[in-house]
Coordinates of C-alpha atoms and ligand atoms in Angstrom, one line a residue:
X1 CA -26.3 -28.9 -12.5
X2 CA -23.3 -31.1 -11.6
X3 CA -23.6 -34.8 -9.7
X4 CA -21.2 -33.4 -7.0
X5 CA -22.5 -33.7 -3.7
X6 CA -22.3 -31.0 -0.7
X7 CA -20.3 -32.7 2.4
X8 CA -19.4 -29.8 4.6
X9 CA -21.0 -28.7 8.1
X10 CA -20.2 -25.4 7.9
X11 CA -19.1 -22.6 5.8
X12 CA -16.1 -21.2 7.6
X13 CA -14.6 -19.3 4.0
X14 CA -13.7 -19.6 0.4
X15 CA -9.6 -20.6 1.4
X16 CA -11.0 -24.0 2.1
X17 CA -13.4 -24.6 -0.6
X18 CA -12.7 -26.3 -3.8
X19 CA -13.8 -24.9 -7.4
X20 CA -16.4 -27.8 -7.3
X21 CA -18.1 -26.9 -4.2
X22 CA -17.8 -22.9 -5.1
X23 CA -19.7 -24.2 -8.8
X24 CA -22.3 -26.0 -6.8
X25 CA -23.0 -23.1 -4.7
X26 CA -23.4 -20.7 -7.5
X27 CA -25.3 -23.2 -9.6
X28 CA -27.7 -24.1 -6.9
X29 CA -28.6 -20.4 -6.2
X30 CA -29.6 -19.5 -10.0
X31 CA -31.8 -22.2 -9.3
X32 CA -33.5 -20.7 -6.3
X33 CA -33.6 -17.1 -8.2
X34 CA -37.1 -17.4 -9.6
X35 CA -38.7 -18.1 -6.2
X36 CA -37.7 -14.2 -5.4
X37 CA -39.8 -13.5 -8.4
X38 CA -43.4 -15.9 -7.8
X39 CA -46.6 -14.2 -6.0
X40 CA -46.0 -16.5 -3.3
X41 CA -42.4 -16.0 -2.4
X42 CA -41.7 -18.9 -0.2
X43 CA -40.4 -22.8 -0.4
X44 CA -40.7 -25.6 2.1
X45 CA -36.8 -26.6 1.7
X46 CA -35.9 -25.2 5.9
X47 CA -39.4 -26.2 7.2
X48 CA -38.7 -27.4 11.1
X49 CA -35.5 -26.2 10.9
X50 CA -34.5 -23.5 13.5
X51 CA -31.3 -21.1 12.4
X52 CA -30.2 -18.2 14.6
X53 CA -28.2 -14.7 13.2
X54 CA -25.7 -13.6 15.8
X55 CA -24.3 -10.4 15.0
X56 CA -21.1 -9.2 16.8
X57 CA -20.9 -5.9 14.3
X58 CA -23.7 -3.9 12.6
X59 CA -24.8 -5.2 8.9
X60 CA -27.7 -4.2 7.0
X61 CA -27.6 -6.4 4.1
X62 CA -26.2 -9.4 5.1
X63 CA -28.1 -9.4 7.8
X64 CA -31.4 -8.7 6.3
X65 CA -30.1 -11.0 3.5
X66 CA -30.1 -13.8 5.7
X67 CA -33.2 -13.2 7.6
X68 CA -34.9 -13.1 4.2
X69 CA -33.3 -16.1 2.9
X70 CA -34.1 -18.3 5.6
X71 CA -37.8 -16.8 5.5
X72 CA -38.2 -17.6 2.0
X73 CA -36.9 -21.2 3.0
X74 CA -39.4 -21.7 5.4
X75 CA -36.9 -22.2 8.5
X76 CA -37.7 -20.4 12.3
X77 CA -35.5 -18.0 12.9
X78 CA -33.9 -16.2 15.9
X79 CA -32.0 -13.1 15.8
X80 CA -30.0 -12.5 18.8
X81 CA -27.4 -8.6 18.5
X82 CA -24.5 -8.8 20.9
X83 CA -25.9 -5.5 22.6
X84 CA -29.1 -7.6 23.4
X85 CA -27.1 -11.0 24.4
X86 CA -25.9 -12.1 27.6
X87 CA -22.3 -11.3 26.1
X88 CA -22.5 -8.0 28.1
X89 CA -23.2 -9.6 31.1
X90 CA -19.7 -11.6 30.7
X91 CA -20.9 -15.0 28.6
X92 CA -18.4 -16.5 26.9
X93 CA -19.5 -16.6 23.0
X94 CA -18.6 -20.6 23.4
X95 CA -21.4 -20.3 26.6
X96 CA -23.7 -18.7 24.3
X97 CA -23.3 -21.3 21.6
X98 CA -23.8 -23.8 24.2
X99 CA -27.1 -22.5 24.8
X100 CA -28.2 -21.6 21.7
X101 CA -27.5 -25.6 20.9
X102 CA -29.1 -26.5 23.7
X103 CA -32.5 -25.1 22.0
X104 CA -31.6 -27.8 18.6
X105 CA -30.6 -24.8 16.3
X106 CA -29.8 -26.2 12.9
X107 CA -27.8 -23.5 11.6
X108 CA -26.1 -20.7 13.3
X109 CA -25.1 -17.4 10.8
X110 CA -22.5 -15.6 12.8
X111 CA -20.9 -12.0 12.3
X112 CA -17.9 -11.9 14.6
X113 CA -15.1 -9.0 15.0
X114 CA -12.3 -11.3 16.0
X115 CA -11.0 -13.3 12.9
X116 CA -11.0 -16.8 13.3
X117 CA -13.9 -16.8 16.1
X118 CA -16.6 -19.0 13.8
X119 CA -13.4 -21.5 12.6
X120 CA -13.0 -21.6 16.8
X121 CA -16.2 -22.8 17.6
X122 CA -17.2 -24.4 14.5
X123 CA -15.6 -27.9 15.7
X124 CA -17.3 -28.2 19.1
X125 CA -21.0 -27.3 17.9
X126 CA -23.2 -30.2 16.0
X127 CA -25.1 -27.1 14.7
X128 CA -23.7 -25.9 11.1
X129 CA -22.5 -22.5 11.2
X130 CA -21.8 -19.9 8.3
X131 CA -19.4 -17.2 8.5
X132 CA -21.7 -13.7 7.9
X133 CA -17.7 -11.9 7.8
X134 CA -15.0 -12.7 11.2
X135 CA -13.0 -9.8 11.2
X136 CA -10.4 -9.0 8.5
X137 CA -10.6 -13.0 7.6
X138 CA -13.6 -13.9 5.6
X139 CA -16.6 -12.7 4.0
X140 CA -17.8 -15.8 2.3
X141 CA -21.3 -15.0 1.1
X142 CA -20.3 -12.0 -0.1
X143 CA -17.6 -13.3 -2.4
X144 CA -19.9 -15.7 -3.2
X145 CA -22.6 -13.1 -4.8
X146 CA -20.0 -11.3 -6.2
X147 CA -18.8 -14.3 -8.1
X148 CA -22.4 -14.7 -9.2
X149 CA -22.8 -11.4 -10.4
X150 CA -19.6 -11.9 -12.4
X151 CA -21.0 -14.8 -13.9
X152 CA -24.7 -13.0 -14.9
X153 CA -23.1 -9.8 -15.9
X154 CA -20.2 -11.4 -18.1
X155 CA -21.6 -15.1 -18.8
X156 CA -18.5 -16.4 -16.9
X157 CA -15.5 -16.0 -14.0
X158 CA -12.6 -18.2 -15.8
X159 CA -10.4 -15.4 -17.7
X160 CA -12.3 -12.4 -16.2
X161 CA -10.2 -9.2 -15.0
X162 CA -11.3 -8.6 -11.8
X163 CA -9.7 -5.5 -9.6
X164 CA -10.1 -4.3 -6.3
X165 CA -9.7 -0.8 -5.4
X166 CA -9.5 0.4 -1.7
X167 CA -8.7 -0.7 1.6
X168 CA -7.4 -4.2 0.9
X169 CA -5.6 -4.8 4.1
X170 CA -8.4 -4.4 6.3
X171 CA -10.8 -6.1 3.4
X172 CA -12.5 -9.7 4.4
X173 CA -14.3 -9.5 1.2
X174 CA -11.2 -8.8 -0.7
X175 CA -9.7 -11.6 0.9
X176 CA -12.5 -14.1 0.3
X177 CA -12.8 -12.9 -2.9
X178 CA -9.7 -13.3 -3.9
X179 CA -9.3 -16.9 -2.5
X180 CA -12.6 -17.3 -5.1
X181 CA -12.2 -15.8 -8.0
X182 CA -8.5 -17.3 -8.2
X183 CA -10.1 -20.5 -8.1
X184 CA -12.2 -19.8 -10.7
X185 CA -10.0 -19.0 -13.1
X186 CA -10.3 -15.1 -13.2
X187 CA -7.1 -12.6 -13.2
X188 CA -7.2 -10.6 -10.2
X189 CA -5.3 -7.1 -9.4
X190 CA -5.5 -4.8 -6.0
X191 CA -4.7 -1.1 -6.0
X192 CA -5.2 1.1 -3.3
X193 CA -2.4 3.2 -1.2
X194 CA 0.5 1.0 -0.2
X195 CA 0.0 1.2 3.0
X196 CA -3.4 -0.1 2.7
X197 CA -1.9 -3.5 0.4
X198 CA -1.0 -6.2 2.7
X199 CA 2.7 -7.4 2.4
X200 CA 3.4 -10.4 0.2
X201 CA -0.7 -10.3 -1.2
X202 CA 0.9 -11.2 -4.9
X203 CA 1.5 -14.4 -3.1
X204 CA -1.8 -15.2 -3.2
X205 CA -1.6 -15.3 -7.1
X206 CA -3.2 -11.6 -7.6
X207 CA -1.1 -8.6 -9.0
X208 CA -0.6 -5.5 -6.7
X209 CA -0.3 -1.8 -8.0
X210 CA -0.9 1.7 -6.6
X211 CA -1.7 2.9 -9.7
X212 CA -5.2 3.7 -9.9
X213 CA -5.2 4.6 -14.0
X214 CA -3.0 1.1 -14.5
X215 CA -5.5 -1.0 -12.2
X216 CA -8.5 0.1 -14.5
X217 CA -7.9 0.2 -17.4
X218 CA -8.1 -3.2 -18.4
X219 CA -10.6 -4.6 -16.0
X220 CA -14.0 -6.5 -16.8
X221 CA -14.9 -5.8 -13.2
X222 CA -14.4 -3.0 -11.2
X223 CA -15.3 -4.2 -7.3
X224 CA -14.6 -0.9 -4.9
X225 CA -14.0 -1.1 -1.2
X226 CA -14.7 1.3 1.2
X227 CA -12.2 2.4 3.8
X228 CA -12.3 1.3 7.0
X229 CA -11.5 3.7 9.5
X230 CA -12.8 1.7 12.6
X231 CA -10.4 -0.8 12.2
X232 CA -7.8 1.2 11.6
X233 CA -5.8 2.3 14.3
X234 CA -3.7 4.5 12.7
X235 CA -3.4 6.5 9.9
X236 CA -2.4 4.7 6.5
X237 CA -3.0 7.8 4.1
X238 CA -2.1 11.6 4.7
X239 CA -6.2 12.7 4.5
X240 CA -9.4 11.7 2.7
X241 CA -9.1 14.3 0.2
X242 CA -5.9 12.5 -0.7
X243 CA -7.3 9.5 -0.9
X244 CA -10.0 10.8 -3.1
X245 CA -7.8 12.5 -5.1
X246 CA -5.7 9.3 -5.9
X247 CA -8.6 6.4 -5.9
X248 CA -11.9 7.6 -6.6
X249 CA -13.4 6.5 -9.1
X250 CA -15.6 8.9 -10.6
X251 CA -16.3 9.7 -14.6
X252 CA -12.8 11.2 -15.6
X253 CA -11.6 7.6 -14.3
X254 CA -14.4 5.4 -16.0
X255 CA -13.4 6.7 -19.2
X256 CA -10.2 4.8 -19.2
X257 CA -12.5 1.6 -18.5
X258 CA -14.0 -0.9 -21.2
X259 CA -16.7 0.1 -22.7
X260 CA -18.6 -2.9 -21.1
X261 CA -17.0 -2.6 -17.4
X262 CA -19.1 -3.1 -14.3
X263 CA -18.9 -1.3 -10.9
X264 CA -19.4 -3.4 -8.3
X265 CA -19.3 -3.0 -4.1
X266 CA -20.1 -4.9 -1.3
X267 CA -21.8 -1.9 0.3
X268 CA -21.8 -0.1 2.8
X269 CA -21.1 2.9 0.1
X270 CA -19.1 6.0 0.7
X271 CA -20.7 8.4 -1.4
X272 CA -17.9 10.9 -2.9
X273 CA -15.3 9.2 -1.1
X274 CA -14.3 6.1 -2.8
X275 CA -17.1 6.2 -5.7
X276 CA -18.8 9.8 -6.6
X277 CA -22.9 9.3 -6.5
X278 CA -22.8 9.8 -10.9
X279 CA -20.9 6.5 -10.9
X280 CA -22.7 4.6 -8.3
X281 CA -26.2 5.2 -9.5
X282 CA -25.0 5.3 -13.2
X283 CA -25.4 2.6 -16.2
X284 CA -22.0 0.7 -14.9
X285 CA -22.5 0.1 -11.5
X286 CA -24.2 -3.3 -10.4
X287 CA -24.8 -2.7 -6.7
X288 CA -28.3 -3.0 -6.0
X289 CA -28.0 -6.2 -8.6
X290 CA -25.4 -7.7 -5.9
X291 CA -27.6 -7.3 -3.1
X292 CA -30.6 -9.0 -5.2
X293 CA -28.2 -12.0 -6.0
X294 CA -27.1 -12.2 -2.0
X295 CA -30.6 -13.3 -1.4
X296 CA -30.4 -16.5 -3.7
X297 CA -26.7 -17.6 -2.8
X298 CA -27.8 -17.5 0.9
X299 CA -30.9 -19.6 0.1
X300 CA -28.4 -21.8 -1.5
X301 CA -25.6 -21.9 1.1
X302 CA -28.4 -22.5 3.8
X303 CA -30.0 -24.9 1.9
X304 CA -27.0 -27.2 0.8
X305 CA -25.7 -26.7 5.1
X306 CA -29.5 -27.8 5.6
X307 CA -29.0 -30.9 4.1
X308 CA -25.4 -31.8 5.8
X309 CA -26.7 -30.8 9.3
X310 CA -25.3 -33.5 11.8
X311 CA -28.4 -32.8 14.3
X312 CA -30.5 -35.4 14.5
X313 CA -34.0 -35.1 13.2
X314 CA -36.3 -36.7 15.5
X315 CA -39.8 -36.6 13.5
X316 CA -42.7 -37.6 16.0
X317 CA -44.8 -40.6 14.5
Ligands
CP1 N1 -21.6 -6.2 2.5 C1 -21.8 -6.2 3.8 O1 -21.3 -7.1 4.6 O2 -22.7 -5.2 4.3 P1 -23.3 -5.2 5.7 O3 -22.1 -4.8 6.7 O4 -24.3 -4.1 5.7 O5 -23.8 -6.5 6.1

C-alpha cells in the first residue's frame, strides 16, 4: 500500500477527491476483505468510537452495509430514520446534528434527499460525516465499490470501458461514478433516452449516446440503473414498455457484448424492466459480488475518517 496519508474530515463525494486518496481507499479495503471471511468477524480499529446512520430515504444495502461495517469495526452505533426523528416534529436537520454532537458522535453516515444537505453541514460539525447518497449529487460509497469491483473483476480501472445504461439524470451513482472512474483512467459512455441524459454530461469527459446496441458493444463493464420514477416529476419516456423495449438488457442484447463483460448495478433491481431475471442471476452479472465488496470499502472509508476525526479523545487515566 502507498505512503499517502488520509487528511480529510469527511467524505462529501468523489468530485473532490484526488486519484491518490480514491487508490488509498480501494487499497485499504482489500485489506479489510479477509476479516468478512475469519470465524470471528470483528476488529478493534472503531472501539470507543460512537457513529450514527441518519437516513432521510429508504436503503437496504447501504444502510445495512454501514451498520455491518461499523459492527465489524468495533464502533457503537446509533441508527436514527427520519420517520422516527424529531424532524417530524419541525427540527431543523442542523438542530438534530447539534444534538447528535452534543452526545460526542465520531462519525455521522447521512442519506439525505436534498443534494448538497451533508456538504451544508459538514463545515459546522467537528464530527466526520460520510455522504450515504444526497439527492441527485453523490453516491460516494457506491462508486467507490463499484470501482473495486472493476478492479477484482478486470485486475484494473485505467483503460477500462465502462457504460452506464438508464436513468442518468436523476443518477447520484452515475454521477459519483463518473467523477471516479474518469479519474482513474477508465473510458466512460452513458446511454439511456435523451431525455433522461443530462445536458452538457460529455463535459464531464464521458461520451453520450442513445444507442443502446452502440453503448454495449464495446464495454468491459456493463453498470445498469434503474429508473427513478419518484424523482421524476414528469414523464421523460412515452411508457415502460418503451423503455424496455429500447434499453433492456436482456440475452438478445448480451450477445453483442464481450465475451468477458460484467453486469453490474447498484441495486435496488427492476426485474424485467431495465435487466430481465436470466441476465441478472446469470454468469455475467456481479451484483451480489458488489454488495460483498460495499462491506469492505465502508470499513475502509470509516476507518481512514476514524483516524482524521477532529473530536477530541479524552481517555480516562
Ligand atoms: N445502492 C443503494 O444505494 O441501495 P439502497 O438504496 O438500498 O441503499
Amino acid at each position: 500500500m502507498s505512503e499517502f496519508k488520509w487528511a480529510r474530515k469527511d467524505l462529501l463525494g468523489l468530485r473532490d477527491l484526488s486519484k491518490q486518496e480514491i487508490e488509498l481507499i480501494l487499497d485499504t479495503a482489500k485489506s479489510f476483505q479477509e476479516v468478512s471471511d475469519r470465524s470471528v468477524k470483528k476488529v478493534p480499529a472503531l472501539r470507543g468510537k460512537t457513529v450514527t446512520n441518519l437516513f432521510f430515504e429508504p436503503s437496504t444495502r447501504t444502510r445495512v452495509s454501514f451498520e455491518l461495517a461499523e459492527k465489524r469495526l468495533s464502533a457503537d452505533t446509533i441508527h436514527i430514520a427520519s420517520s422516527t426523528s424529531s424532524m417530524v416534529k419541525g427540527e431543523t436537520l442542523k438542530d438534530s446534528l447539534r444534538n447528535i454532537e452534543a452526545l460526542k458522535v465520531n462519525i455521522v453516515v447521512m442519506r439525505h434527499p436534498s443534494s448538497g444537505a451533508p456538504h451544508r453541514m459538514a463545515p459546522h460539525f467537528q464530527a466526520s460525516i460520510i455522504n450515504a447518497g444526497d439527492g441527485i449529487n453523490e453516491h460516494p460509497t457506491q462508486a467507490l465499490l463499484d470501482m473495486f469491483t472493476v478492479r477484482e473483476k478486470k485486475g484494473k480501472i485505467d483503460g477500462m470501458k465502462v457504460t452506464f445504461i438508464g436513468d442518468i439524470l436523476h443518477s447520484r451513482v452515475a454521477r459519483s461514478n463518473i467523477w471516479g472512474l474518469t479519474k482513474m483512467g477508465a473510458q466512460v459512455t452513458v446511454c439511456g433516452p435523451k431525455t433522461l441524459l443530462p445536458p452538457s454530461i460529455e463535459k464531464l469527459g464521458v461520451r453520450a449516446t442513445t444507442d443502446l446496441r452502440e453503448a454495449v458493444k464495446d464495454a468491459d463493464v456493463i453498470n445498469l440503473l434503474r429508473i427513478q420514477l419518484e424523482r421524476q416529476k414528469e414523464s421523460y419516456f412515452p411508457s415502460i414498455r418503451e423503455y424496455v423495449t429500447a434499453y433492456q438488457i436482456n440475452q438478445e442484447v448480451l450477445k453483442l457484448a464481450k465475451p468477458d463483460v460484467v453486469i453490474m448495478h447498484p441495486g435496488p433491481v427492476n426485474r424485467g424492466i431495465e435487466i430481465t431475471s436470466e441476465v441478472l442471476d446469470g454468469p455475467f452479472s456481479v451484483i451480489l459480488d458488489q454488495v460483498t465488496n460495499g462491506l469492505a470499502v465502508r470499513m475502509a472509508v470509516l476507518y481512514l475518517l476514524a483516524g482524521t476525526s477532529q473530536r477530541e479523545e479524552k481517555v480516562a487515566e
